mmCIF file with all atom_site columns, C-alpha atoms in Angstrom:
data_model
loop_
_atom_site.group_PDB
_atom_site.id
_atom_site.type_symbol
_atom_site.label_atom_id
_atom_site.label_alt_id
_atom_site.label_comp_id
_atom_site.label_asym_id
_atom_site.label_entity_id
_atom_site.label_seq_id
_atom_site.pdbx_PDB_ins_code
_atom_site.Cartn_x
_atom_site.Cartn_y
_atom_site.Cartn_z
_atom_site.occupancy
_atom_site.B_iso_or_equiv
_atom_site.pdbx_formal_charge
_atom_site.auth_seq_id
_atom_site.auth_comp_id
_atom_site.auth_asym_id
_atom_site.auth_atom_id
_atom_site.pdbx_PDB_model_num
ATOM 1   C CA . MET K 1 1   ? -17.918 -3.022  -11.791 1.00 0.00 ? 18  MET K CA 1
ATOM 2   C CA . SER K 1 2   ? -16.940 -0.520  -9.137  1.00 0.00 ? 19  SER K CA 1
ATOM 3   C CA . ASP K 1 3   ? -16.646 -2.636  -5.970  1.00 0.00 ? 20  ASP K CA 1
ATOM 4   C CA . ARG K 1 4   ? -13.689 -1.596  -3.847  1.00 0.00 ? 21  ARG K CA 1
ATOM 5   C CA . ILE K 1 5   ? -11.922 -2.432  -0.635  1.00 0.00 ? 22  ILE K CA 1
ATOM 6   C CA . GLU K 1 6   ? -9.988  0.540   0.685   1.00 0.00 ? 23  GLU K CA 1
ATOM 7   C CA . ILE K 1 7   ? -7.271  0.814   3.312   1.00 0.00 ? 24  ILE K CA 1
ATOM 8   C CA . HIS K 1 8   ? -6.467  4.372   4.403   1.00 0.00 ? 25  HIS K CA 1
ATOM 9   C CA . GLY K 1 9   ? -3.471  5.667   6.333   1.00 0.00 ? 26  GLY K CA 1
ATOM 10  C CA . LEU K 1 10  ? -1.623  2.398   6.883   1.00 0.00 ? 27  LEU K CA 1
ATOM 11  C CA . GLU K 1 11  ? 1.460   3.442   8.862   1.00 0.00 ? 28  GLU K CA 1
ATOM 12  C CA . VAL K 1 12  ? 4.760   1.896   7.838   1.00 0.00 ? 29  VAL K CA 1
ATOM 13  C CA . THR K 1 13  ? 8.270   2.755   8.968   1.00 0.00 ? 30  THR K CA 1
ATOM 14  C CA . CYS K 1 14  ? 11.242  2.232   6.671   1.00 0.00 ? 31  CYS K CA 1
ATOM 15  C CA . VAL K 1 15  ? 14.413  3.761   5.345   1.00 0.00 ? 32  VAL K CA 1
ATOM 16  C CA . VAL K 1 16  ? 13.446  5.734   2.254   1.00 0.00 ? 33  VAL K CA 1
ATOM 17  C CA . GLY K 1 17  ? 15.001  8.776   0.627   1.00 0.00 ? 34  GLY K CA 1
ATOM 18  C CA . VAL K 1 18  ? 18.013  9.979   -1.274  1.00 0.00 ? 35  VAL K CA 1
ATOM 19  C CA . ARG K 1 19  ? 19.566  12.417  1.204   1.00 0.00 ? 36  ARG K CA 1
ATOM 20  C CA . ASP K 1 20  ? 22.046  11.241  3.853   1.00 0.00 ? 37  ASP K CA 1
ATOM 21  C CA . ASP K 1 21  ? 19.728  12.301  6.685   1.00 0.00 ? 38  ASP K CA 1
ATOM 22  C CA . GLU K 1 22  ? 16.913  10.229  5.142   1.00 0.00 ? 39  GLU K CA 1
ATOM 23  C CA . ARG K 1 23  ? 19.178  7.168   4.887   1.00 0.00 ? 40  ARG K CA 1
ATOM 24  C CA . ALA K 1 24  ? 20.342  7.488   8.511   1.00 0.00 ? 41  ALA K CA 1
ATOM 25  C CA . ALA K 1 25  ? 17.104  6.403   10.193  1.00 0.00 ? 42  ALA K CA 1
ATOM 26  C CA . PRO K 1 26  ? 13.730  4.905   9.347   1.00 0.00 ? 43  PRO K CA 1
ATOM 27  C CA . ARG K 1 27  ? 10.887  7.327   8.736   1.00 0.00 ? 44  ARG K CA 1
ATOM 28  C CA . ARG K 1 28  ? 7.119   7.094   8.812   1.00 0.00 ? 45  ARG K CA 1
ATOM 29  C CA . LEU K 1 29  ? 5.132   6.721   5.597   1.00 0.00 ? 46  LEU K CA 1
ATOM 30  C CA . LEU K 1 30  ? 1.380   6.452   5.161   1.00 0.00 ? 47  LEU K CA 1
ATOM 31  C CA . VAL K 1 31  ? -0.056  4.106   2.551   1.00 0.00 ? 48  VAL K CA 1
ATOM 32  C CA . ASP K 1 32  ? -3.528  4.168   1.008   1.00 0.00 ? 49  ASP K CA 1
ATOM 33  C CA . VAL K 1 33  ? -4.708  1.171   -1.003  1.00 0.00 ? 50  VAL K CA 1
ATOM 34  C CA . SER K 1 34  ? -7.835  0.844   -3.129  1.00 0.00 ? 51  SER K CA 1
ATOM 35  C CA . LEU K 1 35  ? -8.554  -2.654  -4.442  1.00 0.00 ? 52  LEU K CA 1
ATOM 36  C CA . ASP K 1 36  ? -10.881 -3.301  -7.368  1.00 0.00 ? 53  ASP K CA 1
ATOM 37  C CA . VAL K 1 37  ? -12.601 -6.527  -6.256  1.00 0.00 ? 54  VAL K CA 1
ATOM 38  C CA . ASP K 1 38  ? -15.932 -8.156  -7.097  1.00 0.00 ? 55  ASP K CA 1
ATOM 39  C CA . LEU K 1 39  ? -17.726 -8.166  -3.742  1.00 0.00 ? 56  LEU K CA 1
ATOM 40  C CA . ARG K 1 40  ? -20.908 -9.968  -4.784  1.00 0.00 ? 57  ARG K CA 1
ATOM 41  C CA . ASP K 1 41  ? -19.815 -13.410 -3.553  1.00 0.00 ? 58  ASP K CA 1
ATOM 42  C CA . PRO K 1 42  ? -18.655 -12.303 -0.081  1.00 0.00 ? 59  PRO K CA 1
ATOM 43  C CA . GLY K 1 43  ? -21.688 -10.022 0.142   1.00 0.00 ? 60  GLY K CA 1
ATOM 44  C CA . ALA K 1 44  ? -23.940 -13.052 -0.332  1.00 0.00 ? 61  ALA K CA 1
ATOM 45  C CA . SER K 1 45  ? -21.919 -15.686 1.556   1.00 0.00 ? 62  SER K CA 1
ATOM 46  C CA . ASP K 1 46  ? -20.616 -13.598 4.484   1.00 0.00 ? 63  ASP K CA 1
ATOM 47  C CA . ARG K 1 47  ? -17.399 -15.690 4.330   1.00 0.00 ? 64  ARG K CA 1
ATOM 48  C CA . LEU K 1 48  ? -13.912 -14.215 4.675   1.00 0.00 ? 65  LEU K CA 1
ATOM 49  C CA . GLY K 1 49  ? -12.588 -16.821 2.244   1.00 0.00 ? 66  GLY K CA 1
ATOM 50  C CA . ASP K 1 50  ? -14.608 -15.214 -0.555  1.00 0.00 ? 67  ASP K CA 1
ATOM 51  C CA . THR K 1 51  ? -12.913 -11.821 -0.281  1.00 0.00 ? 68  THR K CA 1
ATOM 52  C CA . VAL K 1 52  ? -9.559  -10.164 0.337   1.00 0.00 ? 69  VAL K CA 1
ATOM 53  C CA . ASP K 1 53  ? -8.514  -10.401 3.992   1.00 0.00 ? 70  ASP K CA 1
ATOM 54  C CA . TYR K 1 54  ? -7.554  -6.755  4.450   1.00 0.00 ? 71  TYR K CA 1
ATOM 55  C CA . ASP K 1 55  ? -6.051  -7.401  7.896   1.00 0.00 ? 72  ASP K CA 1
ATOM 56  C CA . ALA K 1 56  ? -3.661  -10.020 6.511   1.00 0.00 ? 73  ALA K CA 1
ATOM 57  C CA . LEU K 1 57  ? -2.919  -7.830  3.481   1.00 0.00 ? 74  LEU K CA 1
ATOM 58  C CA . SER K 1 58  ? -2.147  -4.839  5.719   1.00 0.00 ? 75  SER K CA 1
ATOM 59  C CA . ARG K 1 59  ? 0.240   -6.928  7.828   1.00 0.00 ? 76  ARG K CA 1
ATOM 60  C CA . ARG K 1 60  ? 2.033   -8.212  4.714   1.00 0.00 ? 77  ARG K CA 1
ATOM 61  C CA . ILE K 1 61  ? 2.379   -4.706  3.272   1.00 0.00 ? 78  ILE K CA 1
ATOM 62  C CA . ARG K 1 62  ? 3.717   -3.407  6.593   1.00 0.00 ? 79  ARG K CA 1
ATOM 63  C CA . ASP K 1 63  ? 6.170   -6.302  6.991   1.00 0.00 ? 80  ASP K CA 1
ATOM 64  C CA . GLU K 1 64  ? 7.576   -6.056  3.458   1.00 0.00 ? 81  GLU K CA 1
ATOM 65  C CA . VAL K 1 65  ? 7.793   -2.264  3.333   1.00 0.00 ? 82  VAL K CA 1
ATOM 66  C CA . CYS K 1 66  ? 9.372   -2.063  6.799   1.00 0.00 ? 83  CYS K CA 1
ATOM 67  C CA . ALA K 1 67  ? 12.069  -4.494  5.662   1.00 0.00 ? 84  ALA K CA 1
ATOM 68  C CA . SER K 1 68  ? 12.849  -2.441  2.540   1.00 0.00 ? 85  SER K CA 1
ATOM 69  C CA . GLN K 1 69  ? 15.361  0.349   1.990   1.00 0.00 ? 86  GLN K CA 1
ATOM 70  C CA . HIS K 1 70  ? 14.448  2.240   -1.174  1.00 0.00 ? 87  HIS K CA 1
ATOM 71  C CA . LEU K 1 71  ? 15.496  5.608   -2.484  1.00 0.00 ? 88  LEU K CA 1
ATOM 72  C CA . LEU K 1 72  ? 12.098  6.599   -3.864  1.00 0.00 ? 89  LEU K CA 1
ATOM 73  C CA . ILE K 1 73  ? 8.524   6.371   -2.632  1.00 0.00 ? 90  ILE K CA 1
ATOM 74  C CA . GLU K 1 74  ? 7.685   5.475   -6.232  1.00 0.00 ? 91  GLU K CA 1
ATOM 75  C CA . ARG K 1 75  ? 9.440   2.152   -5.627  1.00 0.00 ? 92  ARG K CA 1
ATOM 76  C CA . VAL K 1 76  ? 7.544   1.652   -2.363  1.00 0.00 ? 93  VAL K CA 1
ATOM 77  C CA . ALA K 1 77  ? 4.277   2.190   -4.276  1.00 0.00 ? 94  ALA K CA 1
ATOM 78  C CA . GLU K 1 78  ? 5.280   -0.419  -6.876  1.00 0.00 ? 95  GLU K CA 1
ATOM 79  C CA . ASP K 1 79  ? 6.104   -2.922  -4.129  1.00 0.00 ? 96  ASP K CA 1
ATOM 80  C CA . VAL K 1 80  ? 2.729   -2.371  -2.464  1.00 0.00 ? 97  VAL K CA 1
ATOM 81  C CA . ALA K 1 81  ? 0.909   -2.743  -5.800  1.00 0.00 ? 98  ALA K CA 1
ATOM 82  C CA . ARG K 1 82  ? 2.746   -6.014  -6.472  1.00 0.00 ? 99  ARG K CA 1
ATOM 83  C CA . ILE K 1 83  ? 1.800   -7.370  -3.040  1.00 0.00 ? 100 ILE K CA 1
ATOM 84  C CA . CYS K 1 84  ? -1.855  -6.490  -3.615  1.00 0.00 ? 101 CYS K CA 1
ATOM 85  C CA . ARG K 1 85  ? -1.914  -7.997  -7.107  1.00 0.00 ? 102 ARG K CA 1
ATOM 86  C CA . ASP K 1 86  ? -0.718  -11.338 -5.670  1.00 0.00 ? 103 ASP K CA 1
ATOM 87  C CA . SER K 1 87  ? -4.355  -12.023 -4.780  1.00 0.00 ? 104 SER K CA 1
ATOM 88  C CA . PRO K 1 88  ? -6.288  -13.489 -7.734  1.00 0.00 ? 105 PRO K CA 1
ATOM 89  C CA . LEU K 1 89  ? -9.364  -11.593 -6.504  1.00 0.00 ? 106 LEU K CA 1
ATOM 90  C CA . VAL K 1 90  ? -7.756  -8.179  -7.109  1.00 0.00 ? 107 VAL K CA 1
ATOM 91  C CA . ARG K 1 91  ? -8.462  -6.944  -10.641 1.00 0.00 ? 108 ARG K CA 1
ATOM 92  C CA . ALA K 1 92  ? -6.720  -3.591  -10.210 1.00 0.00 ? 109 ALA K CA 1
ATOM 93  C CA . VAL K 1 93  ? -5.126  -1.594  -7.408  1.00 0.00 ? 110 VAL K CA 1
ATOM 94  C CA . THR K 1 94  ? -4.467  2.066   -6.740  1.00 0.00 ? 111 THR K CA 1
ATOM 95  C CA . VAL K 1 95  ? -1.728  2.845   -4.225  1.00 0.00 ? 112 VAL K CA 1
ATOM 96  C CA . ALA K 1 96  ? -0.817  6.205   -2.705  1.00 0.00 ? 113 ALA K CA 1
ATOM 97  C CA . VAL K 1 97  ? 2.335   6.538   -0.612  1.00 0.00 ? 114 VAL K CA 1
ATOM 98  C CA . HIS K 1 98  ? 2.581   9.665   1.536   1.00 0.00 ? 115 HIS K CA 1
ATOM 99  C CA . LYS K 1 99  ? 5.897   10.949  2.874   1.00 0.00 ? 116 LYS K CA 1
ATOM 100 C CA . PRO K 1 100 ? 5.135   13.509  5.593   1.00 0.00 ? 117 PRO K CA 1
ATOM 101 C CA . GLY K 1 101 ? 7.744   16.241  5.955   1.00 0.00 ? 118 GLY K CA 1
ATOM 102 C CA . ALA K 1 102 ? 9.579   15.308  2.753   1.00 0.00 ? 119 ALA K CA 1
ATOM 103 C CA . VAL K 1 103 ? 9.860   18.946  1.735   1.00 0.00 ? 120 VAL K CA 1
ATOM 104 C CA . PRO K 1 104 ? 10.470  21.705  4.313   1.00 0.00 ? 121 PRO K CA 1
ATOM 105 C CA . GLY K 1 105 ? 7.350   23.805  4.767   1.00 0.00 ? 122 GLY K CA 1
ATOM 106 C CA . CYS K 1 106 ? 5.145   21.175  3.120   1.00 0.00 ? 123 CYS K CA 1
ATOM 107 C CA . GLY K 1 107 ? 2.993   18.835  5.178   1.00 0.00 ? 124 GLY K CA 1
ATOM 108 C CA . ASP K 1 108 ? 3.071   15.891  2.796   1.00 0.00 ? 125 ASP K CA 1
ATOM 109 C CA . VAL K 1 109 ? 4.351   14.661  -0.554  1.00 0.00 ? 126 VAL K CA 1
ATOM 110 C CA . SER K 1 110 ? 2.751   11.617  -2.164  1.00 0.00 ? 127 SER K CA 1
ATOM 111 C CA . VAL K 1 111 ? 2.777   9.470   -5.258  1.00 0.00 ? 128 VAL K CA 1
ATOM 112 C CA . LYS K 1 112 ? -0.249  7.571   -6.576  1.00 0.00 ? 129 LYS K CA 1
ATOM 113 C CA . ILE K 1 113 ? -0.168  4.686   -9.055  1.00 0.00 ? 130 ILE K CA 1
ATOM 114 C CA . THR K 1 114 ? -2.786  2.385   -10.563 1.00 0.00 ? 131 THR K CA 1
ATOM 115 C CA . ARG K 1 115 ? -1.882  -1.094  -11.761 1.00 0.00 ? 132 ARG K CA 1
#
């Protein structure tokens, strides 16, 4: 099965990083989520209750990540994966967390995990 729900570029703001300047103020991260979900039932029924409510999931990810203060974006990715796996409909999830400007002269650094 290769059905997927994907969320791209979800903006979250949180304190994340190991350097003092990174700990001093929240910074913007971008989160991509790819959910492995069987979409046959919602495709036939046209009912939100038969699928993952990606609006509600996005709000929960944003709320929980914005309230966090981690050192590593790896930890942020694990938190997002855990949130997504709370839904019994999600069989697997791939999460990418992008940290723009993390390295001088580099547009973006990211981590990607699959759980």
